C-alpha positions as MATLAB code, in Angstrom:
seq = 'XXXXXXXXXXXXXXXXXXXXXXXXXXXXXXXXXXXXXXXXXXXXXXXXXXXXXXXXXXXXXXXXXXXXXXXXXXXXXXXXXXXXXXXXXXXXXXXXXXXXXXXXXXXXXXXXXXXXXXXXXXXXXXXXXXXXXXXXXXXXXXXXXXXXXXXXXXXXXXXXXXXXXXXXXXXXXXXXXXXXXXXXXXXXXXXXXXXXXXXXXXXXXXXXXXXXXXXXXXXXXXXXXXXXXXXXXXXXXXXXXXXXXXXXXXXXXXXXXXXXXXXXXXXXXXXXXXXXXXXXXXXX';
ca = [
      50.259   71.477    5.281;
      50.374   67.948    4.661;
      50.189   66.515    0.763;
      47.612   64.300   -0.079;
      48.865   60.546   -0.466;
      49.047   59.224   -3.677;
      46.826   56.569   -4.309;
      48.098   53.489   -3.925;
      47.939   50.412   -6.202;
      46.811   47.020   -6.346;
      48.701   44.391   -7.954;
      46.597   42.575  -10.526;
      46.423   39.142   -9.442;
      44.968   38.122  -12.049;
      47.534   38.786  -14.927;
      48.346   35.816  -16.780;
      52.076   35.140  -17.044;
      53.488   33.450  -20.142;
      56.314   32.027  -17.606;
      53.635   30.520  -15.542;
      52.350   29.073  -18.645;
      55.006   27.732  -19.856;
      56.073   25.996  -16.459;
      52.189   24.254  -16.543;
      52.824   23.045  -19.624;
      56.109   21.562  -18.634;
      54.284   20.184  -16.029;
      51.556   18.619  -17.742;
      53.533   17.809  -20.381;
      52.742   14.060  -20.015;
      48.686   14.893  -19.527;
      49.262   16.690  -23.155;
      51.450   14.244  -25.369;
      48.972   11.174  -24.318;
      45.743   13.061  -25.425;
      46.818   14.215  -28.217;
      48.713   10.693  -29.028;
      45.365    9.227  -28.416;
      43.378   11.523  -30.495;
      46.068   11.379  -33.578;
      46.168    7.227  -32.964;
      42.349    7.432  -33.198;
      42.131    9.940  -35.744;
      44.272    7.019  -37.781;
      42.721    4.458  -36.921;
      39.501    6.173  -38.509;
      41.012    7.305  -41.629;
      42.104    3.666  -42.683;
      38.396    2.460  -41.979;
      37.274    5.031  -44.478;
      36.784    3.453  -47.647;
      37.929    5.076  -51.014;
      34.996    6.693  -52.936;
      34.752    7.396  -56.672;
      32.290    9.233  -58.352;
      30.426    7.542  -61.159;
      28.909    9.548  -64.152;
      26.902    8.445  -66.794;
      25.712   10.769  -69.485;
      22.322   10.854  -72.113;
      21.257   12.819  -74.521;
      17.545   13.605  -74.581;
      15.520   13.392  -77.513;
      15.385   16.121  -80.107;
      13.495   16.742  -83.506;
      15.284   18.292  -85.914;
      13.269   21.417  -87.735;
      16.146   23.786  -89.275;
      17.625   23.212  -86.054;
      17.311   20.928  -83.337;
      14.455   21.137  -80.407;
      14.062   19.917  -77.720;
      10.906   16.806  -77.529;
      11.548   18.157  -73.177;
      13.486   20.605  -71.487;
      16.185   19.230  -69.199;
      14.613   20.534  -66.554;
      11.312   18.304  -66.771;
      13.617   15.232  -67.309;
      15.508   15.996  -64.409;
      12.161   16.522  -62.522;
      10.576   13.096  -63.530;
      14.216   11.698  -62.356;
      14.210   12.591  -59.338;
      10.432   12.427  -58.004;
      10.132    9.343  -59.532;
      12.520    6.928  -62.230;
      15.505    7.123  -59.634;
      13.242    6.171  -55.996;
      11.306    2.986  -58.170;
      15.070    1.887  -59.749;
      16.718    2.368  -56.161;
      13.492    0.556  -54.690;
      13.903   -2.286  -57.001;
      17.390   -2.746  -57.398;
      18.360   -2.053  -53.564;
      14.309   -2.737  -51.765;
      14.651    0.951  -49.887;
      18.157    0.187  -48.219;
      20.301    3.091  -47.618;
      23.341    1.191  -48.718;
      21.865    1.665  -52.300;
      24.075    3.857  -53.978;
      22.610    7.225  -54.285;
      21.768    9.176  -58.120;
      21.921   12.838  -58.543;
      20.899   14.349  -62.214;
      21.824   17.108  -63.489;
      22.094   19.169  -66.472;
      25.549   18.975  -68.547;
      27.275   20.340  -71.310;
      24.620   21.376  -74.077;
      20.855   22.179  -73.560;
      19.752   18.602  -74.228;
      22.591   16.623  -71.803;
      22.191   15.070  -68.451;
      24.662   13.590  -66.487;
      23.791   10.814  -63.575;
      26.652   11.210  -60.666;
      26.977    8.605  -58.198;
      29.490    8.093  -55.495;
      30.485    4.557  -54.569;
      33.596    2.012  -53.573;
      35.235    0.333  -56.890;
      33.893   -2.961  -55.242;
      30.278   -1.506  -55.972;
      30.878   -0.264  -59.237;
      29.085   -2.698  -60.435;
      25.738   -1.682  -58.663;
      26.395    1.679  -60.160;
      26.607    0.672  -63.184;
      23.405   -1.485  -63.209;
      21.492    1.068  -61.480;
      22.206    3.547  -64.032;
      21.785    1.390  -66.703;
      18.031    0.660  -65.821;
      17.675    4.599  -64.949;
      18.183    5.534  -69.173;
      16.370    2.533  -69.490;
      12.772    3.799  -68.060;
      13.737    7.608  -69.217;
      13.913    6.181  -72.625;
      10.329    4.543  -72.604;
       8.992    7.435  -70.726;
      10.350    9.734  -73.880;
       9.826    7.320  -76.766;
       6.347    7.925  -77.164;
       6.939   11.702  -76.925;
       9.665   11.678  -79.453;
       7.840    9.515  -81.982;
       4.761   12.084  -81.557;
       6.824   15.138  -82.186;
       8.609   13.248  -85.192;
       5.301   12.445  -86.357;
       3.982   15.802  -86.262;
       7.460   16.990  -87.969;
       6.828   14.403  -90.834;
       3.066   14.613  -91.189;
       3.447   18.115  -93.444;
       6.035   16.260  -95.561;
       4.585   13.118  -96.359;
       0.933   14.833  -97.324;
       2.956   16.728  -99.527;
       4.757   14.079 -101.163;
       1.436   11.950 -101.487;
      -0.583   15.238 -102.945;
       2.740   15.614 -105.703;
       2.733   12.119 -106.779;
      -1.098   12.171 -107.150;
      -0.158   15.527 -109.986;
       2.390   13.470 -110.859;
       0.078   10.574 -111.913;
      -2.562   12.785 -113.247;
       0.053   14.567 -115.674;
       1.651   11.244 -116.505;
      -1.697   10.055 -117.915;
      -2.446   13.601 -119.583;
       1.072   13.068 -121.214;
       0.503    9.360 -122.457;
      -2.444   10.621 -123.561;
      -1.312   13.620 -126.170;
       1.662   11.257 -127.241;
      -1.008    8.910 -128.603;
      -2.931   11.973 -130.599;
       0.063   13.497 -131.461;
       0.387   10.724 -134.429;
      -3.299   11.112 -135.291;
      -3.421   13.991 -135.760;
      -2.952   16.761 -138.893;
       0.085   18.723 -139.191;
      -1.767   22.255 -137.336;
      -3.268   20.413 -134.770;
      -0.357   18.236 -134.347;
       1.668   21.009 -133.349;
      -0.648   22.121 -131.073;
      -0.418   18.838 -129.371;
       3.378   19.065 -129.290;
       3.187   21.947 -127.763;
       1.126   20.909 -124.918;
       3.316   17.823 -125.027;
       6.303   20.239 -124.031;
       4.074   22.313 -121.317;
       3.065   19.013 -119.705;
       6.544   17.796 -119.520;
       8.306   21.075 -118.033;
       5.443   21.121 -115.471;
       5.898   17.285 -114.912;
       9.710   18.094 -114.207;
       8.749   20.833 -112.033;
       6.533   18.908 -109.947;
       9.464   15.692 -109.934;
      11.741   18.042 -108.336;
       9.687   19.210 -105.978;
       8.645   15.947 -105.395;
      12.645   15.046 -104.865;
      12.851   18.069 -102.116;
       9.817   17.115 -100.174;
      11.457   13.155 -100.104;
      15.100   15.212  -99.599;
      13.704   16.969  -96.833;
      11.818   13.848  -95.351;
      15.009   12.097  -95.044;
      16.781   14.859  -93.414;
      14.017   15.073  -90.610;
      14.473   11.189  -90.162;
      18.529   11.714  -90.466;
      18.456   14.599  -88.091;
      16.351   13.424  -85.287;
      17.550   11.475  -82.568;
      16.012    9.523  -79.893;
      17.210    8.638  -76.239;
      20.867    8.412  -76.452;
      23.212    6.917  -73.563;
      26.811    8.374  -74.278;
      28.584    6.726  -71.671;
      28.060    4.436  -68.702;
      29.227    5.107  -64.748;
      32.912    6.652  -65.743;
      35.088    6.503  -63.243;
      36.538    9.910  -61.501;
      40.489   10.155  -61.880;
      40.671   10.819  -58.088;
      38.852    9.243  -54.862;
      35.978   12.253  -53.521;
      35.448   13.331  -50.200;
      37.630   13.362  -47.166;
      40.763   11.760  -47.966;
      42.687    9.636  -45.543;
      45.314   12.429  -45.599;
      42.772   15.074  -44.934;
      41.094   13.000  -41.944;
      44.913   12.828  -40.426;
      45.808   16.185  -40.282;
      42.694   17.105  -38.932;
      43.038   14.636  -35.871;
      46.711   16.000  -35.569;
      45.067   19.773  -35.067;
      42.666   18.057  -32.961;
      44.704   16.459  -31.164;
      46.980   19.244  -29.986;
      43.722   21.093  -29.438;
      42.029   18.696  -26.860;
      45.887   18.155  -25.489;
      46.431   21.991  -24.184;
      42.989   21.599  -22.782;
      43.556   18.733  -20.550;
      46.873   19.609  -19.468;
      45.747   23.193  -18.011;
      42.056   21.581  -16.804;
      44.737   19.283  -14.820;
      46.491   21.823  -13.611;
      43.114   23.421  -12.465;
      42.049   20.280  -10.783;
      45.698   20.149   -8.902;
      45.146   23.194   -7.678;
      41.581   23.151   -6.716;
      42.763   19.940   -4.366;
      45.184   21.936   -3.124;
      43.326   24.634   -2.058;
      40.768   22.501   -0.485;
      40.808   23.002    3.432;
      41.677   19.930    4.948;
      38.782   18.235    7.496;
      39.675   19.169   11.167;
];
């Protein structure tokens, strides 16, 4: 009885040989150094028409009243807000007339609850710009916010200064009811001139009463005034210790990868094309 025949095998032509690899690579060897040469020489030749960027920050305080503690005349986000949709297009409008080459402004909040920072990101050769454009950006953010701080002072002082005005009108009124019982006081008999003294010593502790409070009110006044502050620029387009962005270095190595990259696929899509001509039948 014959055995069944084992089944036979097929070679896989299509198993990919390091060997053969490595031999088209040695091949193409010249195909790979020259595009990746290229692509590294270009990949220079970019970096060093980069120019070096520095970020520019200038910082203001907003406007706060004090009242025990300090508040807020607007929250940093409605600054920001009125920055953005509108102080930092008119200044970039005006200072630049809509270019793109106008340095761009981003604001943000910073630090404490009542902080903003402006960033910019610019050559050294334009610091200049920077400098002016943030300059006139505080500017207009401290008129917008004047008026709002003086109103909220206002309304912070308004309490105070009726009650200093309504103390110094008792004041007065005592004053004369005191003048008055010192002239009496000589006139009159030894019973009823005691009774005037007396009243003489009830005006005066109420009259120092209502001097001191009269001194906290003005004490308190003063402290409001002290306290408050207005639209404050801290510091003006500082520059950042290091250049931002894509370095030169980073740009380099990059085009190196790249380079080898685009090299390993030319030198096997050469191959390919070699081979493809090779294989082509020739015209009879």
């Amino acid at each position: 009885m014959n055995e069944p025949a084992a089944p036979q095998t097929r070679p896989y032509e299509d198993e990919i040989s390091l060997y053969e690899l490595w031999d088209v690579l040695m091949r193409r060897l010249p195909v790979l150094l020259g595009v990746a040469v290229v692509t590294v020489l270009l990949g220079v030749v970019y970096a060093l028409m980069q120019p070096v960027e520095y970020e520019y920050r200038s910082g203001v305080d907003l406007p706060r009243v004090y009242s025990e503690e300090m508040i807020n005349v607007v929250s940093q986000d409605m600054a920001i807000a009125r920055l953005d949709d509108v102080l930092i297009p008119e200044q970039r409008d005006a200072l630049f007339g809509g270019e793109e080459r106008g340095p761009r402004v981003r604001a943000s909040a910073h630090g404490s609850d009542y902080s903003l920072i402006l960033q910019s990101t610019s050559t050294r050769e334009a610091a200049e710009h920077v400098a002016n454009l943030h300059e006139e950006i505080i500017t207009d953010l401290a008129e917008w916010l004047t008026p709002r701080f003086e109103q909220s002072l206002s309304t912070k002082l308004s309490p105070l200064d009726n009650r200093i005005e309504v103390l110094d009108e008792q004041i007065a009124v005592l004053e004369e009811d005191l003048d008055t019982l010192y002239e009496r006081l000589g006139q009159e008999g030894d019973i009823t001139g005691l009774i005037v003294a007396q009243q003489i010593g009830d005006l005066r502790r109420e009259l120092a009463e209502l001097r001191t409070q009269r001194v906290d009110a003005r004490s308190d006044r003063e402290t409001v005034e002290a306290m408050s502050r207005d639209t404050e620029q801290t510091f003006l387009a500082g520059e950042s210790e290091d250049p931002v962005g894509a370095g030169r270095s980073l740009i380099v190595a990059l085009s190196v990868v790249l380079g080898g990259m685009l090299g390993l696929f030319a030198a096997f899509f050469s191959e390919f094309v070699s081979n493809a001509r090779s294989r082509r039948p020739e015209p009879s």
